[in-house]
Amino acid sequence: MFQSLNPKRKRSNRTGRTMPNTQSETRFTQQVSDQLKAIVGSEFVCTSSEDLDRYSRCTIPWQKRCAAVVFPGSGEEVSRVIKLAGEHGLTIWPFSTGKNWGYGASLATEDGAIVLILERMNRVLEVNEELAYVVIEPGVSYQQLNAYLRETGSRLWADCTDGPPEGSVIGNALERGIGETPYGDHFGNLCGLEVVLPTGELVQIGTSSKSQRTWHTHKWGLGPYIEGLFSQSNLGVVTQAGLWLMPEPEEYNSYVFEIRNEADVPAVMDAYRKLALLGVAVSKLHMINDFVTITVLTQRLHEDVPSKGRLSAADLDGLRHKYRISPWSCGGGLYGTREQVKVQRKLLRRELGPYGRLIFLTDGRLSLLDKLVRLVKKNDWMLPFLHGLGKTSLPVLELAPHAHRILKGIPTEYFVRHAYYRHGASRPDSDVDPAADRCGLIWFAPILPVIGAEIVRYLADSRKTFEEYDFDFYVAMLMMNPRSVVCLMAIIYDKESPDEVERAKGLYARLVQDMQAVNLQQYRAGLAGWDSVYRGAPELKSLNGRIKKALDPKGVIAPGRYDVGSAMPASGVEPTDPPGL
C-alpha cells in the first residue's frame, strides 16, 4: 500500500460501510491492475477497500467510489497510464494532491474511475532569481515551495492560499485559484506548460521548442494561445509548469480594517475599487463577515449556543462581543519601497479611515505581538488589561500572525479550521484534514462586478436563502482584480446529520439557481456545479465538446469535468443535481 510522502496521524473509517463499485467490477480487472503496477511500481497502486474509501471522500455530500488510485512519478509514467486506460475503456481522473476540499478533492463523477494523484511528482526543477520564476511539477505544495525558497536563500516569494499548505501550487493555479499577494492570480502567473494529452502524447505548450529561452517568461508564446485549454478542463494532464514569483520587497506591512457600521460596506467596496484601479491596493483583498471569523476562532460545540440550526441574532451578537470582532473586517498587504508603503498607508487611511479602524502590522510589531500573546497566556490576570488596551481578544491576537505571514506567501493550515465549526468533535491542533475527519463543507463561489450597492443587494438575498435552509451565512469577498470580486460562500454542515446533508444539497442547488437568474456565474465550480455551467450557453458547450472530441475521442480523461465531454446519464438527473450522481 502506498504510504504518503508526509505521514499523517491515523484516522478510523467512521463510515462503517463500503460503497458499491459497479463499473470497476466489470472494467478494472486484475490484468489492468498488474499492468499499472508494472508502469509505476506495485507500491504506488492502491486497490484496497481502505485506500479506495480514503480517496473517494470529500467534505461535499456527493460521493463516488474509484476503482484504483495510482501515483505516477514522472510525465512518462502519466503518459503510459493514460494510454493503458484508453486501451481498456477506463477513465482517468487526475489530481495534483487531492486537497481541493469543498469542491471535490479527488472525486470522479462516476464509479470505477482510476484516480491519478500526482504528489510524487514534486520536484523543483529550476529557480531563476534574475527573472523571478520557478519551474515545478504538480506535486509541489505551497509548503514545499516556500520551504525550498527559504532554505536555498532565494530572495523570491511564492504566493499561497489560506487553504491547506499541502495543496498543489499548479493544481490551484489550473483551477484559477486566488492567493494573497500581488501575485494572487495564480493562473495568470503560470507561464509555459508541459502537458500529457489524452492520447498519451507529451507536448510543450507556449513555445515552439522546449529550449526556447522565453518559454517561462513570455506567457502568450507564438501562434494560438492554448494554455487556457488546460485550465478548469479535462483536455490533458499538466506535468510541469513555469510560475512567476514575487521579488522580496524592501518593505512589507499587513493591515486589518474593522468596519464600524455595516451600512458602510458598499462605500468601503467602492473605495477599494478606486484604490485597486490606482494600483494602491495590490494584494488580493479579503473582506469577511463576522461568522467567518467565528468559524476560525471557535466551534459550535464549545459555545453556549444551540446545537442545531443557525445562530440567532442574539447568539451572533454575543459571540461578537465575546471575541471583540466587528460585523465586517478586511485584510491585505502593502509591498514596495519604504517610500511606496508609506504613501500606500496614507492613501488607505484617507479612503478607509472614515468607515472604521485601520491597524498596520510590521514584522517587528509581529515579534512584539507574539511575545505579548505568550505573556498573557501564562498570566490570566492580564486578560482584562489586554481587552481594555487593544479592544480585542486573545484568540484574535493569536490569529493575527497567521494572517500577516500568509500575506508574505507563508502557508498555514490555521484557517482550514473553519471546516470543523459544526463538527461533533474538537478539531485537531495540527494535521488538519476535514475530509478524513468527515467535516461538511461546500464552497459556492459567485463572481460579481465591484459595485458596492450591487454586491450588498446580492449578499442580502443570499443571506435570506441561507436562513431559509437554516444555515449560518458565511461569506468572504476576495477581490480577483480591480473590477471583479468573488463572494465566496461556505455551506458548513454536520455530515453525520442526514437532515443537514439534505438541506445543504438543497441550499447549494438554490444558490446556483438564484445566481444564474441574475446573470452571474461562479469563478470556479465544484463537482456539484458542473452540470449547470453552460445552462445558458449551449453554443459554448457544443464548442467545448467538439474540442474534447478532437483531443480525447475515447473520453479517457475526466469526462464531464466542468461539463466538458459530459458522460451524464440521459435521464433521471434533474438540472440541479450534481453530474452523474
Coordinates of C-alpha atoms in Angstrom, one line a residue:
M1 CA 0.0 0.0 0.0
F2 CA 1.3 3.4 -0.9
Q3 CA 2.5 5.5 2.0
S4 CA 2.2 9.3 1.8
L5 CA 5.4 11.3 1.5
N6 CA 4.0 13.2 4.5
P7 CA 2.8 10.6 7.1
K8 CA -0.4 11.6 8.8
R9 CA -2.0 10.7 12.1
K10 CA -4.2 7.6 11.8
R11 CA -7.9 8.1 11.4
S12 CA -10.5 5.5 11.6
N13 CA -13.0 4.9 8.8
R14 CA -16.0 6.4 10.5
T15 CA -18.4 5.5 7.8
G16 CA -18.5 1.8 8.8
R17 CA -19.6 0.8 5.3
T18 CA -18.2 0.1 1.9
M19 CA -19.7 1.8 -1.2
P20 CA -20.6 -0.2 -4.3
N21 CA -18.3 0.0 -7.3
T22 CA -20.2 -1.4 -10.2
Q23 CA -18.0 -0.2 -13.1
S24 CA -14.8 -1.3 -11.6
E25 CA -16.1 -4.8 -11.2
T26 CA -16.6 -5.1 -15.0
R27 CA -13.8 -3.0 -16.4
F28 CA -11.0 -2.8 -13.8
T29 CA -9.5 -6.3 -14.0
Q30 CA -6.6 -7.9 -12.3
Q31 CA -4.8 -7.6 -15.7
V32 CA -5.2 -3.8 -15.6
S33 CA -4.0 -3.7 -12.0
D34 CA -0.9 -5.7 -12.9
Q35 CA -0.1 -3.5 -15.9
L36 CA -0.4 -0.3 -13.8
K37 CA 1.9 -1.8 -11.2
A38 CA 4.4 -2.6 -14.0
I39 CA 4.3 1.1 -15.0
V40 CA 4.6 2.9 -11.7
G41 CA 5.6 0.2 -9.2
S42 CA 3.3 -2.1 -7.1
E43 CA 3.6 0.2 -4.0
F44 CA 2.1 3.1 -6.0
V45 CA -1.1 1.4 -7.0
C46 CA -3.9 1.3 -4.3
T47 CA -6.8 -1.0 -4.6
S48 CA -7.6 -2.0 -1.0
S49 CA -11.0 -1.1 0.3
E50 CA -9.5 1.2 2.9
D51 CA -7.5 3.2 0.4
L52 CA -10.4 3.5 -2.0
D53 CA -12.6 4.8 0.8
R54 CA -9.9 7.4 1.6
Y55 CA -9.6 8.7 -1.9
S56 CA -13.3 8.6 -2.6
R57 CA -14.0 11.1 0.2
C58 CA -14.5 14.8 0.4
T59 CA -16.4 17.3 2.6
I60 CA -19.1 17.7 0.0
P61 CA -22.3 15.4 0.3
W62 CA -21.9 13.8 -3.1
Q63 CA -19.6 10.8 -3.4
K64 CA -18.4 8.2 -6.0
R65 CA -16.0 5.3 -5.4
C66 CA -12.9 4.9 -7.6
A67 CA -11.6 1.5 -8.8
A68 CA -7.9 2.3 -8.1
V69 CA -5.6 5.1 -7.0
V70 CA -2.3 5.4 -9.0
F71 CA 0.7 7.6 -8.0
P72 CA 2.9 8.1 -11.1
G73 CA 6.4 9.5 -10.6
S74 CA 7.0 11.2 -14.0
G75 CA 5.4 12.6 -17.1
E76 CA 6.4 9.4 -19.0
E77 CA 4.5 7.3 -16.4
V78 CA 1.5 9.5 -16.7
S79 CA 1.6 9.0 -20.5
R80 CA 1.7 5.2 -20.2
V81 CA -1.1 5.1 -17.6
I82 CA -3.3 7.2 -19.9
K83 CA -2.6 5.0 -22.9
L84 CA -3.4 1.9 -20.8
A85 CA -6.7 3.4 -19.7
G86 CA -7.7 4.2 -23.3
E87 CA -6.9 0.6 -24.4
H88 CA -9.2 -0.8 -21.7
G89 CA -12.1 1.7 -21.9
L90 CA -11.4 3.2 -18.4
T91 CA -11.4 6.8 -17.4
I92 CA -8.6 8.7 -15.6
W93 CA -9.3 11.4 -13.1
P94 CA -6.1 13.3 -12.5
F95 CA -5.5 15.4 -9.3
S96 CA -2.3 17.1 -8.2
T97 CA -2.5 16.4 -4.4
G98 CA -6.3 15.9 -3.9
K99 CA -6.7 18.6 -1.3
N100 CA -9.4 20.5 -3.1
W101 CA -11.8 20.2 -0.2
G102 CA -15.2 21.8 -0.6
Y103 CA -15.1 21.5 -4.3
G104 CA -14.5 17.7 -4.9
A105 CA -11.0 16.8 -3.6
S106 CA -10.1 13.6 -5.6
L107 CA -13.7 12.5 -6.6
A108 CA -14.8 11.5 -10.0
T109 CA -18.4 11.9 -11.3
E110 CA -18.7 8.1 -11.8
D111 CA -17.9 4.9 -10.1
G112 CA -15.0 2.8 -11.3
A113 CA -12.6 5.6 -12.4
I114 CA -8.8 5.4 -12.0
V115 CA -7.8 8.3 -9.8
L116 CA -4.4 9.7 -10.6
I117 CA -2.6 11.5 -7.7
L118 CA 0.5 13.4 -8.9
E119 CA 2.0 14.1 -5.4
R120 CA 5.1 12.0 -6.1
M121 CA 6.0 14.4 -9.0
N122 CA 7.2 17.0 -6.5
R123 CA 10.5 18.3 -8.0
V124 CA 11.5 22.0 -8.1
L125 CA 13.2 21.9 -11.5
E126 CA 14.6 25.5 -11.7
V127 CA 14.6 28.7 -9.8
N128 CA 15.6 31.8 -11.8
E129 CA 16.5 34.6 -9.4
E130 CA 17.1 37.3 -12.1
L131 CA 13.8 36.8 -14.0
A132 CA 11.8 35.7 -10.9
Y133 CA 10.3 32.5 -11.9
V134 CA 10.3 28.8 -10.9
V135 CA 9.7 25.6 -12.8
I136 CA 7.9 22.9 -10.8
E137 CA 5.9 19.7 -11.0
P138 CA 2.3 19.3 -9.9
G139 CA 3.1 17.6 -6.7
V140 CA 5.0 20.6 -5.3
S141 CA 2.9 22.0 -2.5
Y142 CA 2.8 25.6 -1.1
Q143 CA 4.6 24.4 2.0
Q144 CA 7.3 22.7 0.0
L145 CA 7.9 25.6 -2.4
N146 CA 8.1 28.1 0.4
A147 CA 10.5 26.0 2.4
Y148 CA 12.7 25.4 -0.7
L149 CA 13.0 29.1 -1.4
R150 CA 13.9 29.9 2.2
E151 CA 16.4 27.0 2.5
T152 CA 18.2 27.9 -0.7
G153 CA 18.5 31.6 0.3
S154 CA 16.2 32.8 -2.5
R155 CA 15.0 36.4 -2.4
L156 CA 11.8 35.4 -4.1
W157 CA 8.3 34.9 -2.5
A158 CA 5.8 32.4 -3.7
D159 CA 2.1 33.2 -3.3
C160 CA -0.2 30.8 -1.5
T161 CA -3.8 30.5 -0.4
D162 CA -5.3 30.3 3.0
G163 CA -6.2 26.7 2.3
P164 CA -4.1 23.6 3.1
P165 CA -0.3 24.1 3.0
E166 CA 0.0 20.7 1.3
G167 CA -2.3 21.9 -1.6
S168 CA -0.7 21.8 -5.0
V169 CA 0.7 25.1 -6.4
I170 CA -0.1 24.0 -10.0
G171 CA -3.4 22.4 -9.1
N172 CA -4.8 25.5 -7.6
A173 CA -3.5 27.6 -10.5
L174 CA -5.2 25.4 -13.0
E175 CA -8.4 25.9 -11.0
R176 CA -7.8 29.7 -11.3
G177 CA -7.5 29.9 -7.5
I178 CA -6.9 33.2 -5.8
G179 CA -4.0 33.9 -3.4
E180 CA -2.9 36.7 -1.1
T181 CA -0.1 38.9 -2.6
P182 CA 0.0 40.9 -5.8
Y183 CA 0.8 37.6 -7.4
G184 CA -2.5 36.1 -6.2
D185 CA -3.9 35.5 -9.8
H186 CA -2.4 32.0 -9.8
F187 CA -3.3 31.0 -13.4
G188 CA -2.3 34.4 -14.6
N189 CA 1.2 33.8 -13.3
L190 CA 1.6 30.3 -14.9
C191 CA 3.8 30.5 -17.9
G192 CA 4.9 27.6 -20.1
L193 CA 3.3 24.2 -19.6
E194 CA 4.3 20.6 -20.2
V195 CA 1.1 18.5 -20.8
V196 CA 0.2 14.9 -21.4
L197 CA -2.7 14.7 -23.9
P198 CA -5.5 12.1 -23.7
T199 CA -3.6 10.1 -26.4
G200 CA -0.5 9.9 -24.2
E201 CA 1.5 12.5 -26.2
L202 CA 3.7 14.8 -24.2
V203 CA 3.5 18.4 -25.5
Q204 CA 5.2 21.6 -24.5
I205 CA 2.7 24.5 -24.6
G206 CA 3.6 28.1 -25.2
T207 CA 6.8 27.5 -27.1
S208 CA 8.0 26.3 -30.4
S209 CA 10.8 24.4 -28.7
K210 CA 11.5 23.3 -25.1
S211 CA 14.9 25.1 -25.4
Q212 CA 13.3 28.5 -26.1
R213 CA 14.7 30.9 -23.6
T214 CA 11.4 32.7 -23.1
W215 CA 9.2 29.7 -22.5
H216 CA 8.6 30.7 -18.9
T217 CA 8.8 34.5 -19.4
H218 CA 6.5 35.2 -22.4
K219 CA 3.1 33.9 -21.5
W220 CA 1.5 34.1 -24.9
G221 CA 4.1 32.2 -26.9
L222 CA 3.7 32.4 -30.7
G223 CA 0.5 31.5 -32.6
P224 CA -2.8 30.5 -31.0
Y225 CA -2.8 30.8 -27.2
I226 CA -3.9 27.4 -25.8
E227 CA -2.6 27.3 -22.2
G228 CA -6.2 28.2 -21.1
L229 CA -7.5 25.0 -22.6
F230 CA -5.9 23.1 -19.7
S231 CA -7.4 25.2 -17.0
Q232 CA -10.7 24.1 -15.5
S233 CA -10.9 21.4 -18.1
N234 CA -10.2 17.7 -18.9
L235 CA -8.1 18.1 -22.1
G236 CA -4.8 17.0 -20.6
V237 CA -2.6 16.4 -17.6
V238 CA -0.1 19.2 -16.7
T239 CA 3.1 17.6 -15.6
Q240 CA 5.2 20.7 -15.1
A241 CA 4.8 24.5 -15.4
G242 CA 6.7 27.7 -15.0
L243 CA 5.4 30.1 -12.3
W244 CA 6.3 33.7 -11.8
L245 CA 7.4 34.7 -8.3
M246 CA 7.4 38.0 -6.4
P247 CA 10.8 39.6 -5.6
E248 CA 11.1 40.2 -1.9
P249 CA 10.0 43.8 -1.3
E250 CA 12.1 46.3 0.7
E251 CA 9.1 47.0 2.9
Y252 CA 6.0 44.9 3.8
N253 CA 3.1 45.8 6.0
S254 CA -0.1 43.8 6.6
Y255 CA -3.2 45.6 7.7
V256 CA -6.6 44.8 9.3
F257 CA -9.6 47.2 8.7
E258 CA -12.6 46.8 11.0
I259 CA -15.8 48.4 9.5
R260 CA -17.6 50.4 12.2
N261 CA -21.1 50.3 10.6
E262 CA -22.4 47.5 8.4
A263 CA -24.3 50.2 6.3
D264 CA -20.8 51.4 5.1
V265 CA -19.9 48.1 3.4
P266 CA -20.9 49.4 -0.1
A267 CA -18.8 52.6 0.3
V268 CA -15.9 50.5 1.5
M269 CA -16.1 48.2 -1.5
D270 CA -16.2 51.2 -3.8
A271 CA -13.2 52.7 -2.0
Y272 CA -11.3 49.5 -2.5
R273 CA -12.2 49.5 -6.2
K274 CA -10.8 53.0 -6.5
L275 CA -7.6 52.1 -4.7
A276 CA -7.1 48.9 -6.7
L277 CA -7.6 50.8 -10.0
L278 CA -5.0 53.3 -8.9
G279 CA -2.6 50.5 -8.1
V280 CA -2.6 51.2 -4.3
A281 CA -4.4 48.1 -3.1
V282 CA -2.3 45.5 -4.9
S283 CA -2.9 42.4 -2.7
K284 CA -6.0 40.3 -3.1
L285 CA -8.3 42.0 -0.6
H286 CA -10.2 39.7 1.8
M287 CA -13.3 41.2 3.3
I288 CA -15.1 38.7 5.7
N289 CA -18.3 38.8 7.7
D290 CA -18.3 38.0 11.5
F291 CA -19.3 34.4 11.0
V292 CA -16.2 33.7 9.0
T293 CA -14.1 34.9 11.9
I294 CA -16.1 32.9 14.4
T295 CA -15.5 29.7 12.5
V296 CA -11.8 30.2 12.7
L297 CA -11.7 31.2 16.4
T298 CA -14.1 28.5 17.8
Q299 CA -16.5 25.7 17.2
R300 CA -20.2 25.5 17.9
L301 CA -19.8 22.7 20.5
H302 CA -17.5 24.9 22.6
E303 CA -20.0 27.8 22.8
D304 CA -23.2 28.4 24.7
V305 CA -25.4 28.3 21.6
P306 CA -28.0 25.9 20.2
S307 CA -26.5 22.6 19.0
K308 CA -28.8 22.6 15.9
G309 CA -29.8 25.2 13.4
R310 CA -28.2 28.6 12.7
L311 CA -27.2 31.2 15.2
S312 CA -29.8 33.6 16.2
A313 CA -29.1 37.4 16.0
A314 CA -28.6 37.4 19.8
D315 CA -26.2 34.4 19.6
L316 CA -24.2 36.1 16.9
D317 CA -24.1 39.4 18.8
G318 CA -23.0 37.5 21.9
L319 CA -20.1 35.9 20.1
R320 CA -19.0 39.1 18.5
H321 CA -18.9 40.7 22.0
K322 CA -17.1 37.7 23.5
Y323 CA -14.3 37.8 20.9
R324 CA -14.5 41.5 20.3
I325 CA -14.9 41.3 16.5
S326 CA -16.7 43.6 14.0
P327 CA -19.6 42.6 11.8
W328 CA -17.2 43.0 8.8
S329 CA -13.4 43.2 8.6
C330 CA -10.9 43.4 5.8
G331 CA -7.2 42.4 5.4
G332 CA -4.5 42.9 2.9
G333 CA -0.8 43.7 2.4
L334 CA 1.3 46.6 1.3
Y335 CA 4.5 46.0 -0.6
G336 CA 7.3 48.1 -2.2
T337 CA 10.0 50.5 -1.1
R338 CA 9.7 52.2 2.2
E339 CA 8.5 55.4 0.4
Q340 CA 5.9 53.5 -1.6
V341 CA 4.5 51.7 1.5
K342 CA 4.4 55.0 3.4
V343 CA 2.3 56.5 0.6
Q344 CA 0.0 53.4 0.5
R345 CA -0.6 53.7 4.2
K346 CA -1.5 57.4 3.8
L347 CA -4.0 56.7 1.0
L348 CA -5.6 53.8 2.8
R349 CA -6.1 56.0 5.9
R350 CA -7.6 58.7 3.7
E351 CA -10.1 56.4 1.9
L352 CA -11.0 54.0 4.6
G353 CA -10.5 55.9 7.8
P354 CA -14.0 57.5 7.9
Y355 CA -15.5 54.0 8.0
G356 CA -13.7 52.2 10.8
R357 CA -10.4 51.3 12.5
L358 CA -7.3 50.6 10.5
I359 CA -4.4 48.6 12.1
F360 CA -1.0 48.1 10.4
L361 CA 1.4 45.3 11.4
T362 CA 5.1 45.0 10.5
D363 CA 7.5 42.1 11.1
G364 CA 8.8 44.0 14.1
R365 CA 5.4 44.5 15.6
L366 CA 4.6 40.9 14.9
S367 CA 7.5 39.8 17.1
L368 CA 6.2 42.0 19.9
L369 CA 2.7 40.7 19.4
D370 CA 4.0 37.1 19.7
K371 CA 5.7 37.9 23.0
L372 CA 2.6 39.6 24.3
V373 CA 0.4 36.6 23.4
R374 CA 2.8 34.2 25.2
L375 CA 2.9 36.5 28.3
V376 CA -0.9 36.8 28.5
K377 CA -1.4 33.0 28.1
K378 CA 0.9 32.5 31.1
N379 CA -0.8 35.2 33.2
D380 CA -4.6 35.1 33.1
W381 CA -4.8 38.2 35.2
M382 CA -3.6 40.3 32.2
L383 CA -6.7 39.5 30.1
P384 CA -8.8 42.4 31.4
F385 CA -5.9 44.8 30.7
L386 CA -5.5 43.3 27.2
H387 CA -9.2 43.8 26.4
G388 CA -9.1 47.4 27.6
L389 CA -5.8 48.2 25.8
G390 CA -6.4 46.7 22.5
K391 CA -10.2 46.4 22.2
T392 CA -9.6 42.9 21.1
S393 CA -9.4 39.3 22.5
L394 CA -6.6 36.8 22.9
P395 CA -7.9 34.5 20.2
V396 CA -8.0 37.4 17.7
L397 CA -4.4 38.3 18.7
E398 CA -3.4 34.7 18.1
L399 CA -4.9 34.8 14.6
A400 CA -3.1 38.0 13.5
P401 CA 0.4 36.4 13.0
H402 CA -1.1 33.8 10.7
A403 CA -2.7 36.4 8.6
H404 CA 0.4 38.5 8.5
R405 CA 2.6 35.6 7.4
I406 CA 0.2 34.3 4.8
L407 CA 0.3 37.7 3.1
K408 CA 4.1 37.0 2.7
G409 CA 3.3 33.7 0.9
I410 CA 4.0 31.6 4.0
P411 CA 1.2 28.9 4.1
T412 CA -0.6 27.8 7.2
E413 CA -3.4 25.2 8.0
Y414 CA -4.7 27.6 10.7
F415 CA -7.6 28.9 8.5
V416 CA -8.7 25.4 7.4
R417 CA -10.1 25.1 10.9
H418 CA -13.4 26.8 9.7
A419 CA -14.5 23.4 8.2
Y420 CA -14.8 22.0 11.7
Y421 CA -17.2 24.6 13.0
R422 CA -20.3 22.3 13.1
H423 CA -18.2 19.1 13.6
G424 CA -19.2 16.9 16.5
A425 CA -15.6 16.6 17.9
S426 CA -12.9 19.1 18.8
R427 CA -10.8 20.0 15.8
P428 CA -7.1 18.9 15.7
D429 CA -4.3 21.4 16.5
S430 CA -2.3 20.1 13.6
D431 CA -2.6 17.7 10.6
V432 CA -5.9 19.3 9.7
D433 CA -7.8 17.1 7.2
P434 CA -11.6 17.9 7.1
A435 CA -12.3 15.2 4.5
A436 CA -10.7 12.4 6.6
D437 CA -12.5 13.7 9.7
R438 CA -15.9 13.8 7.9
C439 CA -16.5 17.5 8.1
G440 CA -19.2 19.0 6.0
L441 CA -18.2 21.9 3.7
I442 CA -19.3 23.0 0.3
W443 CA -17.9 26.1 -1.5
F444 CA -20.1 28.3 -3.6
A445 CA -18.1 31.0 -5.5
P446 CA -20.1 33.5 -7.5
I447 CA -18.1 36.4 -9.0
L448 CA -19.6 40.0 -9.2
P449 CA -18.5 43.4 -10.6
V450 CA -17.0 45.6 -7.9
I451 CA -20.1 47.9 -7.5
G452 CA -20.7 48.2 -3.7
A453 CA -24.5 48.6 -3.8
E454 CA -25.0 45.6 -6.2
I455 CA -22.8 43.4 -4.1
V456 CA -24.6 44.2 -0.9
R457 CA -28.0 43.6 -2.5
Y458 CA -26.9 40.2 -3.8
L459 CA -25.4 39.2 -0.4
A460 CA -28.7 40.3 1.4
D461 CA -30.6 37.9 -0.9
S462 CA -28.1 35.1 -0.3
R463 CA -28.3 35.6 3.4
K464 CA -32.1 35.1 3.3
T465 CA -31.6 31.9 1.4
F466 CA -29.1 30.6 3.9
E467 CA -31.6 31.4 6.7
E468 CA -34.4 29.7 4.8
Y469 CA -32.3 26.5 4.8
D470 CA -31.3 27.1 8.5
F471 CA -27.6 27.6 7.9
D472 CA -25.3 30.4 9.1
F473 CA -24.3 32.8 6.4
Y474 CA -20.6 32.6 5.7
V475 CA -19.1 35.0 3.1
A476 CA -15.5 36.1 2.3
M477 CA -15.1 38.6 -0.5
L478 CA -11.9 38.1 -2.5
M479 CA -11.0 40.8 -5.0
M480 CA -9.9 38.9 -8.1
N481 CA -8.9 42.1 -9.9
P482 CA -9.9 45.8 -9.6
R483 CA -13.1 45.1 -11.5
S484 CA -14.3 41.7 -10.1
V485 CA -14.8 40.3 -6.7
V486 CA -15.6 36.7 -5.6
C487 CA -18.2 36.4 -3.0
L488 CA -17.0 33.1 -1.6
M489 CA -19.7 31.4 0.5
A490 CA -19.4 28.3 2.6
I491 CA -22.1 25.9 3.4
I492 CA -20.8 24.4 6.7
Y493 CA -23.0 21.4 7.8
D494 CA -22.9 18.4 10.0
K495 CA -22.1 15.4 7.8
E496 CA -23.4 13.0 10.5
S497 CA -26.9 14.6 10.3
P498 CA -28.9 13.2 7.4
D499 CA -31.2 16.2 7.7
E500 CA -28.4 18.7 7.4
V501 CA -26.9 16.8 4.5
E502 CA -30.1 17.1 2.5
R503 CA -30.6 20.8 3.4
A504 CA -27.0 21.5 2.4
K505 CA -27.7 19.9 -1.0
G506 CA -30.9 21.9 -1.4
L507 CA -29.1 25.2 -0.4
Y508 CA -26.4 24.7 -3.0
A509 CA -28.8 24.0 -5.8
R510 CA -30.9 27.0 -4.8
L511 CA -27.8 29.3 -4.7
V512 CA -26.8 28.2 -8.2
Q513 CA -30.3 28.8 -9.5
D514 CA -30.6 32.2 -7.9
M515 CA -27.1 33.2 -9.2
Q516 CA -28.0 32.3 -12.8
A517 CA -31.3 34.1 -12.5
V518 CA -29.4 37.4 -12.1
N519 CA -26.9 36.6 -14.8
L520 CA -23.9 35.8 -12.7
Q521 CA -21.6 32.8 -12.7
Q522 CA -19.1 31.1 -10.4
Y523 CA -15.4 31.9 -10.9
R524 CA -14.7 28.2 -10.2
A525 CA -17.1 25.4 -9.5
G526 CA -17.1 22.1 -7.6
L527 CA -18.3 18.8 -8.7
A528 CA -22.0 19.5 -7.9
G529 CA -22.0 22.7 -10.1
W530 CA -20.5 21.3 -13.3
D531 CA -23.8 20.3 -14.9
S532 CA -25.1 23.9 -14.8
V533 CA -22.0 25.7 -16.1
Y534 CA -23.3 26.1 -19.7
R535 CA -27.1 26.1 -19.0
G536 CA -27.4 29.5 -20.7
A537 CA -24.6 29.0 -23.3
P538 CA -25.4 25.8 -25.4
E539 CA -23.1 27.1 -28.3
L540 CA -20.1 27.3 -26.0
K541 CA -20.9 23.8 -24.5
S542 CA -21.0 22.5 -28.1
L543 CA -17.7 24.1 -28.9
N544 CA -16.0 22.7 -25.8
G545 CA -17.5 19.3 -26.7
R546 CA -16.0 19.4 -30.2
I547 CA -12.6 20.3 -28.8
K548 CA -12.9 17.5 -26.3
K549 CA -13.8 15.0 -29.0
A550 CA -10.9 16.1 -31.2
L551 CA -8.3 15.7 -28.4
D552 CA -9.9 12.9 -26.4
P553 CA -12.1 10.8 -28.8
K554 CA -12.3 7.9 -26.3
G555 CA -13.2 10.1 -23.3
V556 CA -10.3 8.9 -21.3
I557 CA -9.6 12.0 -19.1
A558 CA -12.3 13.0 -16.6
P559 CA -15.4 13.0 -18.9
G560 CA -17.9 15.6 -17.6
R561 CA -15.5 17.7 -15.7
Y562 CA -16.8 21.2 -15.9
D563 CA -19.4 19.7 -18.2
V564 CA -16.9 19.2 -21.0
G565 CA -17.4 16.0 -22.9
S566 CA -20.1 15.1 -20.4
A567 CA -20.9 11.5 -19.7
M568 CA -24.0 12.2 -17.8
P569 CA -27.0 9.9 -18.0
A570 CA -29.6 10.9 -20.5
S571 CA -32.4 10.7 -18.0
G572 CA -33.1 10.7 -14.3
V573 CA -31.0 13.7 -13.4
E574 CA -32.7 17.0 -12.5
P575 CA -31.0 20.2 -13.7
T576 CA -29.9 21.0 -10.1
D577 CA -28.5 17.5 -9.4
P578 CA -24.7 17.1 -9.4
P579 CA -23.4 15.4 -12.6
G580 CA -23.8 11.7 -12.8
L581 CA -24.9 11.3 -9.2

